[in-house]
Short mmCIF file of C-alpha atoms in Angstrom, two decimals:
data_model
loop_
_atom_site.label_atom_id
_atom_site.label_comp_id
_atom_site.label_asym_id
_atom_site.label_seq_id
_atom_site.Cartn_x
_atom_site.Cartn_y
_atom_site.Cartn_z
CA MET A 975 0.00 0.00 0.00
CA ALA A 976 1.41 3.40 -0.95
CA THR A 977 2.50 5.63 1.87
CA SER A 978 -0.14 8.21 0.97
CA GLY A 979 -2.73 5.69 2.02
CA CYS A 980 -1.26 5.40 5.52
CA GLU A 981 -3.08 8.44 6.76
CA VAL A 982 -6.44 7.03 5.79
CA PHE A 983 -5.90 3.99 7.97
CA GLU A 984 -6.09 6.03 11.14
CA SER A 985 -9.78 6.74 11.21
CA PRO A 986 -12.48 8.12 8.96
CA ARG A 987 -12.09 11.45 10.67
CA THR A 988 -8.46 12.01 9.76
CA ALA A 989 -9.28 10.80 6.27
CA ALA A 990 -12.05 13.34 5.94
CA ARG A 991 -9.69 16.07 7.04
CA SER A 992 -7.24 15.52 4.24
CA ALA A 993 -8.83 13.74 1.27
CA ALA A 994 -11.67 14.57 -1.12
CA PRO A 995 -15.07 12.91 -0.51
CA THR A 996 -15.08 10.40 -3.40
CA GLN A 997 -11.54 9.38 -2.60
CA VAL A 998 -12.57 8.89 1.00
CA ALA A 999 -15.46 6.63 0.02
CA SER A 1000 -13.30 4.21 -1.95
CA GLN A 1001 -10.54 4.26 0.59
CA VAL A 1002 -12.98 3.59 3.39
CA ALA A 1003 -14.35 0.64 1.44
CA GLU A 1004 -10.85 -0.70 1.06
CA VAL A 1005 -10.18 -0.29 4.75
CA ALA A 1006 -13.39 -2.14 5.53
CA THR A 1007 -12.52 -5.19 3.43
CA ARG A 1008 -9.06 -5.33 4.87
CA ALA A 1009 -10.42 -5.02 8.37
CA VAL A 1010 -12.77 -7.94 7.79
CA ARG A 1011 -9.91 -10.01 6.47
CA SER A 1012 -7.73 -9.12 9.42
CA VAL A 1013 -10.44 -10.02 11.91
CA GLU A 1014 -10.74 -13.39 10.22
CA SER A 1015 -7.00 -13.96 10.33
CA GLY A 1016 -6.82 -12.84 13.98
CA SER A 1017 -3.80 -10.64 13.54
CA PHE A 1018 -3.28 -7.10 12.39
CA ARG A 1019 -0.02 -7.76 10.69
CA GLU A 1020 -1.33 -7.92 7.14
CA VAL A 1021 -3.56 -4.87 7.51
CA ASP A 1022 -1.14 -2.66 9.34
CA PRO A 1023 0.84 -0.33 7.11
CA ASP A 1024 3.66 -0.72 9.58
CA GLY A 1025 3.33 -4.50 9.66
CA GLU A 1026 6.39 -5.24 7.61
CA LEU A 1027 8.60 -2.80 9.48
CA VAL A 1028 7.47 -4.17 12.82
CA GLU A 1029 8.25 -7.68 11.70
CA ARG A 1030 11.73 -6.72 10.60
CA TRP A 1031 12.32 -4.84 13.81
CA GLN A 1032 11.22 -7.75 15.96
CA GLN A 1033 13.70 -9.87 14.10
CA GLY A 1034 16.47 -7.50 15.13
CA ASP A 1035 16.68 -4.91 12.35
CA LEU A 1036 17.54 -1.61 14.00
CA ALA A 1037 17.15 0.34 10.80
CA ALA A 1038 13.53 -0.77 10.66
CA PHE A 1039 13.09 0.48 14.22
CA GLU A 1040 14.58 3.82 13.27
CA GLU A 1041 12.21 4.10 10.33
CA LEU A 1042 9.28 3.22 12.56
CA ILE A 1043 10.01 5.89 15.13
CA HIS A 1044 10.70 8.37 12.36
CA ARG A 1045 7.25 7.67 10.96
CA HIS A 1046 5.49 8.01 14.28
CA GLN A 1047 7.44 10.74 15.97
CA PRO A 1048 5.16 13.56 14.77
CA ARG A 1049 2.09 12.06 16.37
CA VAL A 1050 3.90 11.01 19.53
CA PHE A 1051 5.33 14.48 19.91
CA ARG A 1052 2.00 16.15 19.22
CA LEU A 1053 0.27 13.99 21.81
CA LEU A 1054 2.93 14.71 24.41
CA MET A 1055 2.97 18.43 23.70
CA ARG A 1056 -0.76 18.66 24.24
CA MET A 1057 -0.61 16.49 27.33
CA LEU A 1058 2.39 18.07 29.01
CA GLY A 1059 2.35 21.61 27.63
CA SER A 1060 6.09 22.12 27.58
CA ARG A 1061 8.47 21.43 24.76
CA GLU A 1062 11.23 20.25 27.05
CA GLU A 1063 9.03 17.78 28.83
CA ALA A 1064 7.57 16.54 25.59
CA GLU A 1065 11.05 15.90 24.22
CA ASP A 1066 12.11 14.09 27.35
CA VAL A 1067 9.06 11.89 27.44
CA ALA A 1068 9.24 11.29 23.69
CA GLN A 1069 12.76 9.96 24.07
CA GLU A 1070 11.63 7.85 26.96
CA THR A 1071 8.73 6.51 24.92
CA PHE A 1072 10.98 5.38 22.12
CA LEU A 1073 13.54 3.90 24.46
CA SER A 1074 10.81 2.07 26.29
CA LEU A 1075 9.52 0.84 22.94
CA HIS A 1076 12.94 -0.46 22.07
CA ARG A 1077 13.34 -2.17 25.36
CA HIS A 1078 9.98 -3.92 25.44
CA GLY A 1079 9.12 -4.16 21.77
CA HIS A 1080 9.64 -7.89 21.59
CA LYS A 1081 6.48 -8.26 23.70
CA PHE A 1082 4.22 -6.68 21.09
CA ARG A 1083 2.08 -9.43 19.62
CA HIS A 1084 0.46 -7.44 16.81
CA ASP A 1085 -3.02 -7.94 18.19
CA ALA A 1086 -3.82 -4.35 17.19
CA ARG A 1087 -2.42 -1.76 14.85
CA PHE A 1088 1.09 -0.61 15.68
CA SER A 1089 0.01 3.01 15.84
CA THR A 1090 -2.52 2.13 18.54
CA PHE A 1091 0.28 0.41 20.39
CA ILE A 1092 2.62 3.35 20.17
CA TYR A 1093 -0.15 5.61 21.42
CA ARG A 1094 -0.44 3.31 24.39
CA VAL A 1095 3.28 3.51 25.13
CA ALA A 1096 3.28 7.29 24.78
CA ALA A 1097 0.13 7.70 26.89
CA ASN A 1098 1.62 5.52 29.57
CA ALA A 1099 4.84 7.50 29.58
CA ALA A 1100 2.96 10.79 29.82
CA LEU A 1101 0.71 9.60 32.65
CA ASN A 1102 3.58 7.94 34.48
CA ARG A 1103 5.60 11.09 34.41
CA ARG A 1104 3.00 12.60 36.65
CA ARG A 1105 3.23 9.70 39.02
CA THR A 1106 7.01 9.60 39.26
CA LEU A 1107 7.23 13.30 39.80
CA GLY A 1108 4.74 13.02 42.61
CA ARG A 1109 1.41 14.81 42.39
CA LYS A 1110 2.64 17.91 44.13
CA ASN A 1111 5.69 18.28 41.95
CA ALA A 1112 3.66 17.61 38.85
CA ARG A 1113 1.25 20.37 39.77
CA ILE A 1114 4.10 22.77 40.50
CA ARG A 1115 5.66 21.92 37.22
CA GLU A 1116 2.40 22.43 35.39
CA LEU A 1117 2.06 25.86 36.94
CA GLN A 1118 5.59 26.70 35.90
CA VAL A 1119 4.82 25.57 32.39
CA ARG A 1120 1.70 27.66 32.25
CA ASN A 1121 3.53 30.70 33.54
CA ALA A 1122 6.31 30.39 31.02
CA ALA A 1123 4.21 32.13 28.44
CA GLY A 1124 5.23 32.19 24.86
CA ASP A 1125 7.75 29.38 24.63
CA ASP A 1126 5.30 27.04 22.97
CA LEU A 1127 4.25 29.18 20.08
CA PRO A 1128 3.06 27.14 17.13
CA THR A 1129 5.30 26.65 14.18
CA SER A 1130 3.08 24.97 11.61
CA PRO A 1131 -0.56 26.00 11.99
CA ARG A 1132 -3.17 23.99 10.17
CA ASP A 1133 -5.22 27.08 9.60
CA PRO A 1134 -3.08 29.96 8.33
CA GLU A 1135 -5.46 32.61 9.66
CA SER A 1136 -4.97 31.54 13.19
CA ALA A 1137 -1.21 31.85 12.94
CA VAL A 1138 -1.15 35.56 13.59
CA SER A 1139 -4.32 36.35 15.50
CA GLY A 1140 -4.90 33.00 17.12
CA SER A 1141 -1.80 32.44 19.23
CA GLU A 1142 -3.43 33.98 22.27
CA THR A 1143 -6.42 31.72 21.77
CA GLN A 1144 -4.17 28.73 21.37
CA ARG A 1145 -2.34 29.55 24.56
CA ARG A 1146 -5.64 29.78 26.39
CA VAL A 1147 -6.84 26.50 24.95
CA GLN A 1148 -3.60 24.75 25.87
CA ASP A 1149 -3.82 26.28 29.32
CA ALA A 1150 -7.37 25.04 29.74
CA LEU A 1151 -6.27 21.61 28.58
CA LEU A 1152 -3.55 21.53 31.21
CA GLN A 1153 -6.07 22.34 33.87
CA LEU A 1154 -8.04 19.20 33.10
CA PRO A 1155 -7.33 16.12 35.19
CA PRO A 1156 -4.88 13.94 33.26
CA ASP A 1157 -7.23 11.11 32.39
CA LEU A 1158 -9.82 13.46 30.91
CA ARG A 1159 -7.09 15.33 29.11
CA MET A 1160 -5.72 12.16 27.60
CA ALA A 1161 -9.10 11.03 26.33
CA THR A 1162 -9.95 14.32 24.69
CA VAL A 1163 -6.49 14.83 23.18
CA LEU A 1164 -6.59 11.37 21.65
CA TYR A 1165 -10.08 11.91 20.29
CA ASP A 1166 -10.25 15.52 19.16
CA ILE A 1167 -6.61 16.16 18.34
CA GLU A 1168 -5.18 12.82 17.33
CA GLY A 1169 -8.40 11.70 15.72
CA LEU A 1170 -8.57 8.18 17.15
CA SER A 1171 -11.89 6.40 17.37
CA TYR A 1172 -13.55 5.42 20.64
CA LYS A 1173 -12.47 1.85 20.08
CA GLU A 1174 -8.85 2.75 19.42
CA ILE A 1175 -8.70 4.95 22.50
CA ALA A 1176 -10.27 2.15 24.56
CA THR A 1177 -7.62 -0.24 23.31
CA ALA A 1178 -4.78 2.19 23.82
CA LEU A 1179 -5.75 3.18 27.34
CA ASN A 1180 -7.14 -0.22 28.29
CA ILE A 1181 -10.45 1.13 29.49
CA PRO A 1182 -14.01 0.38 28.37
CA GLU A 1183 -15.47 2.38 25.51
CA GLY A 1184 -18.17 3.77 27.76
CA THR A 1185 -15.50 5.25 30.01
CA VAL A 1186 -13.82 6.81 26.99
CA LYS A 1187 -17.06 8.45 25.92
CA SER A 1188 -17.88 9.78 29.34
CA ARG A 1189 -14.38 11.14 29.85
CA ILE A 1190 -14.53 12.96 26.53
CA HIS A 1191 -17.88 14.48 27.35
CA ARG A 1192 -16.79 15.59 30.78
CA ALA A 1193 -13.60 17.03 29.37
CA ARG A 1194 -15.51 19.00 26.78
CA SER A 1195 -17.87 20.44 29.38
CA ALA A 1196 -14.97 21.41 31.57
CA LEU A 1197 -13.14 23.01 28.67
CA ARG A 1198 -16.26 24.86 27.63
CA ASP A 1199 -16.59 26.27 31.14
CA ARG A 1200 -12.95 27.35 31.23
CA LEU A 1201 -13.00 28.89 27.79
CA LYS A 1202 -16.32 30.67 28.27
CA SER A 1203 -15.23 33.98 26.77
CA PHE A 1204 -13.65 32.49 23.67
CA VAL A 1205 -16.48 30.10 23.10
CA ALA A 1206 -19.12 32.77 23.47
CA ALA A 1207 -17.34 34.95 20.92
CA GLN A 1208 -17.47 32.16 18.41
CA THR A 1209 -21.05 31.19 18.99
CA GLU A 1210 -22.24 34.74 18.42
CA GLY A 1211 -22.07 33.98 14.75
CA ASP A 1212 -23.78 30.65 14.56
CA THR A 1213 -26.92 30.61 16.71
CA PRO A 1214 -29.81 29.98 14.29
CA MET B 978 -37.91 15.82 26.89
CA LYS B 979 -36.59 17.94 29.71
CA CYS B 980 -33.44 20.05 29.52
CA ALA B 981 -31.46 17.85 31.92
CA LYS B 982 -32.04 14.78 29.80
CA ALA B 983 -31.31 16.62 26.57
CA ARG B 984 -28.06 17.97 27.99
CA ALA B 985 -27.02 14.46 28.94
CA HIS B 986 -27.48 13.42 25.30
CA LEU B 987 -25.84 16.48 23.78
CA GLY B 988 -22.40 14.92 23.77
CA ASP B 989 -23.57 11.95 21.72
CA HIS B 990 -25.70 14.17 19.52
CA LEU B 991 -22.66 16.21 18.65
CA GLU B 992 -20.86 13.10 17.50
CA GLY B 993 -23.83 11.69 15.65
CA ASP B 994 -23.91 8.68 17.96
CA LEU B 995 -27.53 8.95 19.01
CA GLU B 996 -30.01 6.31 17.95
CA LEU B 997 -33.10 7.42 16.09
CA PRO B 998 -35.79 7.72 18.80
CA ASP B 999 -33.45 9.64 21.13
CA ARG B 1000 -32.13 11.77 18.34
CA ARG B 1001 -35.58 12.85 17.26
CA GLU B 1002 -36.52 13.77 20.80
CA VAL B 1003 -33.36 15.78 21.25
CA ASP B 1004 -33.91 17.55 17.94
CA LEU B 1005 -37.45 18.43 18.92
CA HIS B 1006 -36.25 19.75 22.26
CA LEU B 1007 -33.50 21.78 20.63
CA ALA B 1008 -35.97 23.36 18.27
CA ALA B 1009 -37.90 24.65 21.25
CA CYS B 1010 -35.17 25.43 23.77
CA PRO B 1011 -32.69 28.25 23.08
CA ASP B 1012 -30.61 27.46 26.18
CA CYS B 1013 -29.87 23.95 25.04
CA ARG B 1014 -29.19 25.21 21.55
CA ARG B 1015 -26.62 27.58 22.96
CA GLU B 1016 -25.11 24.79 25.00
CA LEU B 1017 -24.80 22.66 21.88
CA SER B 1018 -23.14 25.36 19.86
CA GLU B 1019 -20.79 26.16 22.74
CA LEU B 1020 -19.73 22.53 22.83
CA ARG B 1021 -19.28 22.57 19.08
CA SER B 1022 -17.07 25.68 19.34
CA THR B 1023 -15.01 24.09 22.08
CA VAL B 1024 -14.33 21.10 19.88
CA ALA B 1025 -13.47 23.42 16.99
CA LEU B 1026 -11.00 25.29 19.21
CA LEU B 1027 -9.35 22.03 20.13
CA ARG B 1028 -9.10 20.89 16.56
CA ALA B 1029 -7.65 24.22 15.50
CA LEU B 1030 -4.55 23.73 17.62
CA PRO B 1031 -1.55 23.55 15.35
CA ASP B 1032 0.81 20.60 14.91
CA PRO B 1033 3.98 21.17 16.87
CA GLN B 1034 7.17 20.38 14.99
CA PRO B 1035 9.19 17.64 16.64
CA PRO B 1036 12.80 18.63 17.33
CA GLU B 1037 15.29 17.87 14.59
CA GLY B 1038 17.57 15.49 16.38
CA LEU B 1039 14.98 13.47 18.31
CA VAL B 1040 15.30 10.24 16.36
CA ALA B 1041 19.04 10.62 16.08
CA SER B 1042 19.54 11.05 19.79
CA VAL B 1043 17.30 8.09 20.55
CA MET B 1044 19.31 5.88 18.22
CA GLN B 1045 22.51 7.21 19.74
CA ARG B 1046 21.31 6.25 23.19
CA ILE B 1047 20.33 2.82 22.01
CA ASP B 1048 23.74 2.33 20.47
CA ALA B 1049 25.35 3.42 23.72
CA GLY B 1050 23.39 0.75 25.52
CA GLU B 1051 21.24 3.14 27.48
CA THR B 1052 17.62 2.17 27.85
CA ARG B 1053 16.09 4.91 29.94
CA VAL B 1054 16.29 8.67 30.07
CA ALA B 1055 17.69 10.16 33.26
CA ARG B 1056 15.31 12.80 34.59
CA MET B 1057 16.80 16.14 35.38
CA PRO B 1058 15.03 18.54 37.74
CA LEU B 1059 13.51 21.58 36.06
CA PRO B 1060 15.99 24.26 37.24
CA LEU B 1061 18.91 22.25 35.92
CA ARG B 1062 17.16 21.81 32.60
CA ARG B 1063 16.92 25.54 32.09
CA VAL B 1064 20.69 25.57 32.07
CA CYS B 1065 20.84 23.13 29.21
CA ASP B 1066 20.77 25.73 26.51
CA PRO B 1067 23.15 24.40 23.85
CA ARG B 1068 25.40 27.43 24.16
CA VAL B 1069 25.84 26.83 27.86
CA ALA B 1070 25.53 23.10 28.06
CA ALA B 1071 28.73 22.01 26.40
CA PRO B 1072 31.25 23.78 28.63
CA LEU B 1073 29.10 23.11 31.68
CA ALA B 1074 28.83 19.44 30.86
CA ALA B 1075 32.54 19.25 30.35
CA GLY B 1076 33.08 20.88 33.72
CA ILE B 1077 30.68 18.51 35.48
CA ALA B 1078 32.16 15.50 33.73
CA GLY B 1079 35.58 16.60 34.90
CA LEU B 1080 34.35 16.92 38.47
CA VAL B 1081 32.66 13.55 38.37
CA LEU B 1082 35.76 11.91 37.00
CA PHE B 1083 37.79 13.56 39.69
CA ALA B 1084 35.38 12.37 42.36
CA THR B 1085 35.44 8.83 41.05
CA MET B 1086 39.16 8.74 40.93
CA GLU B 1087 39.20 9.80 44.54
CA GLY B 1088 37.24 6.69 45.34
CA ALA B 1089 33.84 8.30 45.77
CA GLY B 1090 32.10 5.42 44.05
CA PRO B 1091 31.93 3.49 40.80
CA LEU B 1092 30.39 4.98 37.68
CA PRO B 1093 27.78 2.81 36.06
CA ILE B 1094 29.30 1.28 32.97
CA ALA B 1095 27.83 -0.98 30.38
CA ASP B 1096 29.61 -4.28 30.71
CA ALA B 1097 28.87 -7.92 30.19
CA ASN B 1098 26.01 -7.65 32.66
CA GLY B 1099 23.85 -5.79 30.20
CA PRO B 1100 22.69 -2.25 29.32
CA VAL B 1101 22.87 0.55 31.83
CA ASP B 1102 19.79 1.90 33.57
CA VAL B 1103 20.72 5.48 34.01
CA ALA B 1104 17.42 6.68 35.41
CA GLY B 1105 17.51 4.43 38.40
CA ALA B 1106 14.84 4.95 40.97
CA ASN B 1107 12.95 7.60 39.05
CA ALA B 1108 11.73 5.52 36.14
CA VAL B 1109 8.52 3.50 36.46
CA GLU B 1110 8.37 0.05 34.96
CA PRO B 1111 5.21 -0.25 32.84
CA ALA B 1112 2.76 -2.83 34.03
CA GLU B 1113 2.95 -6.12 32.20
CA TRP B 1114 -0.56 -5.90 30.83
CA MET B 1115 0.41 -2.84 28.87
CA TRP B 1116 2.10 -5.01 26.30
CA LYS B 1117 -0.92 -7.19 25.77
CA LEU B 1118 -3.44 -5.19 23.85
CA ASN B 1119 -6.35 -7.42 24.78
CA PRO B 1120 -8.18 -6.14 27.81
CA PRO B 1121 -6.69 -7.32 31.10
CA THR B 1122 -8.28 -10.37 32.59
CA LEU B 1123 -9.55 -10.53 36.11
CA GLY B 1124 -6.27 -12.16 37.02
CA ASP B 1125 -4.32 -9.23 35.61
CA ARG B 1126 -6.41 -6.76 37.53
CA LEU B 1127 -6.08 -8.68 40.77
CA GLU B 1128 -2.36 -8.94 40.28
CA GLU B 1129 -2.07 -5.24 39.72
CA ALA B 1130 -4.34 -4.40 42.62
CA ARG B 1131 -2.18 -6.50 44.85
CA ARG B 1132 0.93 -4.70 43.69
CA ALA B 1133 -0.53 -1.20 43.59
CA PRO B 1134 -0.74 0.94 46.73
CA ALA B 1135 -4.17 1.15 48.33
CA PRO B 1136 -6.06 4.41 47.79
CA SER B 1137 -6.75 5.34 51.38
CA ARG B 1138 -4.78 5.03 54.52
CA VAL B 1139 -7.50 3.18 56.34
CA ALA B 1140 -7.85 0.67 53.53
CA ALA B 1141 -4.09 0.14 53.44
CA ALA B 1142 -3.94 -0.17 57.17
CA LYS B 1143 -6.77 -2.64 57.22
CA ARG B 1144 -5.18 -4.75 54.57
CA ALA B 1145 -1.79 -4.71 56.26
CA GLN B 1146 -3.46 -5.63 59.48
CA ALA B 1147 -5.33 -8.51 57.96
CA MET B 1148 -2.35 -9.85 56.09
CA ARG B 1149 0.43 -9.38 58.60
CA LEU B 1150 -1.02 -9.65 62.05
CA PHE B 1151 -4.15 -11.71 61.88
CA ARG B 1152 -4.88 -15.03 60.30
CA PRO B 1153 -8.59 -15.56 59.73
CA ARG B 1154 -9.97 -18.58 61.53
CA ALA B 1155 -12.05 -20.56 59.12
CA SER B 1156 -13.72 -22.31 62.00
CA VAL B 1157 -15.60 -19.27 63.25
CA PRO B 1158 -19.23 -19.80 62.30
CA ASN B 1159 -20.81 -16.94 60.45
CA VAL B 1160 -23.88 -16.93 62.62
CA GLY B 1161 -25.89 -13.76 62.58
CA PHE B 1162 -27.67 -12.28 65.48
CA TYR B 1163 -30.89 -14.14 64.90
CA GLY B 1164 -29.19 -17.38 64.05
CA ARG B 1165 -28.90 -16.73 60.29
CA THR B 1166 -25.82 -17.81 58.43
CA ASP B 1167 -24.28 -14.91 56.59
CA PRO B 1168 -22.27 -15.90 53.53
CA ASP B 1169 -21.05 -12.32 53.10
CA PRO B 1170 -17.23 -12.45 52.90
CA HIS B 1171 -17.02 -9.03 54.48
CA TYR B 1172 -18.00 -10.64 57.75
CA LEU B 1173 -15.00 -12.94 57.58
CA ASP B 1174 -12.70 -9.98 57.54
CA LEU B 1175 -14.44 -8.43 60.55
CA ASP B 1176 -14.31 -11.72 62.37
CA ALA B 1177 -10.61 -11.96 61.75
CA GLN B 1178 -10.05 -8.53 63.15
CA ILE B 1179 -12.18 -9.20 66.20
CA ASP B 1180 -10.26 -12.41 66.82
CA GLY B 1181 -7.13 -10.37 66.59
CA ALA B 1182 -8.46 -7.93 69.12
CA LEU B 1183 -9.29 -10.86 71.40
CA ASN B 1184 -6.00 -12.67 71.07
CA GLN B 1185 -3.58 -9.80 70.68
CA PRO B 1186 -5.20 -6.76 72.24
CA GLU B 1187 -1.96 -4.82 72.47
CA ALA B 1188 -1.21 -5.24 68.79
CA PHE B 1189 -4.74 -4.25 67.91
CA LEU B 1190 -4.54 -1.12 70.01
CA GLN B 1191 -1.14 -0.30 68.60
CA PHE B 1192 -2.66 -0.46 65.16
CA VAL B 1193 -5.61 1.70 66.15
CA SER B 1194 -3.33 4.33 67.61
CA GLN B 1195 -1.66 4.77 64.23
CA LEU B 1196 -4.91 5.86 62.64
CA GLU B 1197 -6.34 9.33 62.83
CA GLU B 1198 -9.28 10.14 65.08
CA ALA B 1199 -11.89 10.05 62.36
CA ASP B 1200 -10.59 6.77 60.98
CA ARG B 1201 -10.57 5.07 64.35
CA SER B 1202 -14.30 5.16 64.86
CA SER B 1203 -14.94 3.99 61.32
CA LEU B 1204 -12.70 1.03 62.04
CA ILE B 1205 -14.00 0.12 65.48
CA ALA B 1206 -17.73 0.69 65.11
CA PRO B 1207 -18.38 -2.10 62.62
CA LEU B 1208 -16.19 -4.41 64.67
CA ALA B 1209 -18.21 -3.62 67.73
CA VAL B 1210 -21.48 -4.29 65.93
CA ARG B 1211 -20.23 -7.56 64.53
CA ALA B 1212 -18.84 -8.60 67.89
CA ALA B 1213 -22.20 -7.85 69.46
CA ARG B 1214 -23.87 -10.11 66.92
CA ARG B 1215 -21.40 -12.85 67.64
CA GLY B 1216 -21.91 -12.43 71.34
CA ASP B 1217 -18.24 -11.68 71.84
CA ALA B 1218 -18.48 -8.00 72.51
CA GLN B 1219 -18.21 -8.14 76.29
CA ASP B 1220 -15.19 -10.42 76.04
CA VAL B 1221 -13.46 -8.11 73.63
CA ALA B 1222 -14.23 -5.14 75.82
CA GLY B 1223 -12.78 -6.92 78.84
CA ARG B 1224 -9.61 -7.93 77.02
CA LEU B 1225 -9.10 -4.46 75.66
CA ARG B 1226 -9.63 -2.83 79.01
CA ARG B 1227 -7.03 -5.04 80.62
CA ALA B 1228 -4.46 -4.26 77.96
CA HIS B 1229 -1.75 -1.76 78.81
CA HIS B 1230 -2.28 0.97 76.29
CA PRO B 1231 -3.43 4.57 76.49
CA LEU B 1232 -6.24 3.89 74.03
CA ALA B 1233 -7.49 0.80 75.81
CA GLN B 1234 -10.51 2.36 77.50
CA GLN B 1235 -11.47 4.44 74.50
CA ALA B 1236 -11.37 1.44 72.20
CA ALA B 1237 -13.17 -0.85 74.59
CA GLU B 1238 -16.06 1.49 75.12
CA PRO B 1239 -17.99 0.86 71.88
CA PHE B 1240 -17.66 -2.91 72.34
CA GLU B 1241 -19.08 -2.65 75.79
CA ARG B 1242 -21.90 -0.43 74.71
CA PHE B 1243 -22.98 -2.65 71.87
CA GLY B 1244 -22.43 -5.73 73.96
CA ARG B 1245 -24.74 -4.44 76.65
CA SER B 1246 -27.52 -3.49 74.30
CA ALA B 1247 -27.18 -6.80 72.48
CA ALA B 1248 -27.39 -8.67 75.76
CA ARG B 1249 -30.51 -6.77 76.68
CA THR B 1250 -32.09 -7.56 73.34
CA VAL B 1251 -31.22 -11.21 73.62
CA GLU B 1252 -32.83 -11.39 77.03
CA ALA B 1253 -35.95 -9.91 75.57
CA MET B 1254 -36.06 -12.55 72.84
CA PRO B 1255 -37.99 -15.78 73.23
CA ALA B 1256 -35.89 -18.63 74.62
CA SER B 1257 -35.88 -20.61 71.36
CA HIS B 1258 -33.42 -18.13 69.75
CA THR B 1259 -29.89 -19.21 70.46
CA ARG B 1260 -26.56 -17.73 69.43
#
């Protein structure tokens, strides 16, 4: 499968963001047939775009491992940036994620997509960081991060308009995200920012789908309350 | 449909996850209720704000430094405290690192202690005590079985101090006697396993009153009564309460009288009730 198709594998939502509608329809159909085949075979190895690389890595090929982490580093870093708020911390934890992956990778049995698995490793590393720092230290560090205004300015905005006028908004949104309890934050970052489905998040975090849904809803309510002023400004335009 | 119920469904409605009958009801309610409409559009805007966050660029040398570490045999990242990290600006870091390395080398040569080196024993764990080993289930993407969860619960620290104290008490000090009959106050047999735990603790209070009181003294005031009261009630049902009270009173401990008091109180009222019962009811 060509590399351009890799993005479509993630979820219909990420597909819809990038591709045209007719393209999406055929690609979704292809995904569906492959998914059925994979369920029948019991393993994700054939369906996974990373399947071949993972296989080579598990047989000892370090170059394959390097290619794997190169492919996935953008999404790992994005997840960690949104979860931790600080570039330094995100770098640290990203390195730890990949090292942890290297150390324990032989245990991965390919019973889900590799990207789901790497999300699990990254999520675990991010949540564990809180635990090893101790709750008090983690809170102090979060406050420090939030006070250090301006060192996380965006470098590649998806929407060019927001690049200039939106950085204040983005800082507020990131700030509000950091104020969420970590489990709610993780669920909403994985869903709304990474674009995973409920099922993928449930697999990655090892929690039931119902819990995923309720965490996302609670997170959104909490964020809406925190971002009252920004949200109100936007809804001015679209009440029917 | 009332507002409260509609609000509960708004999250699913936003995602298009609502089934038809619910969805129609919510739509009808939204058509009539401006507050809920505003709530829905606020939620929609919040999601839009989240999705508008830009993609951060990962640092250039991330993959390279990971591979470098792997080649060097390192498997974990050493955590540096935040103030020290501020110093690690590339312009400053190099000379500073050289200086620190020099100092460390000097210290080692003076016999201060061995540096960790990768040798035949395997790769070096530089992070040491700070790093957390991921739970085993993490590597199995199927949901954890009951066994996994029990295993983890056994290894994980208990959420509250009273719960931890109770568990430590049950496991270390007291061995539950299987022979104690679970006979309720009116002669019923209670299969509830919770009663076994209480019985074990009451036996402990009977056999080792000093240890029991020592344990109680470690708890806070509020926790003490929540520990002792159910024991006293259960003891009263067993008919043991007066015995326990006597044992506790005779123990040499500042808390003896205070701890014995609930047992005595419940024991007395239980005795009175038993006397009032017809003679056919036995213990």
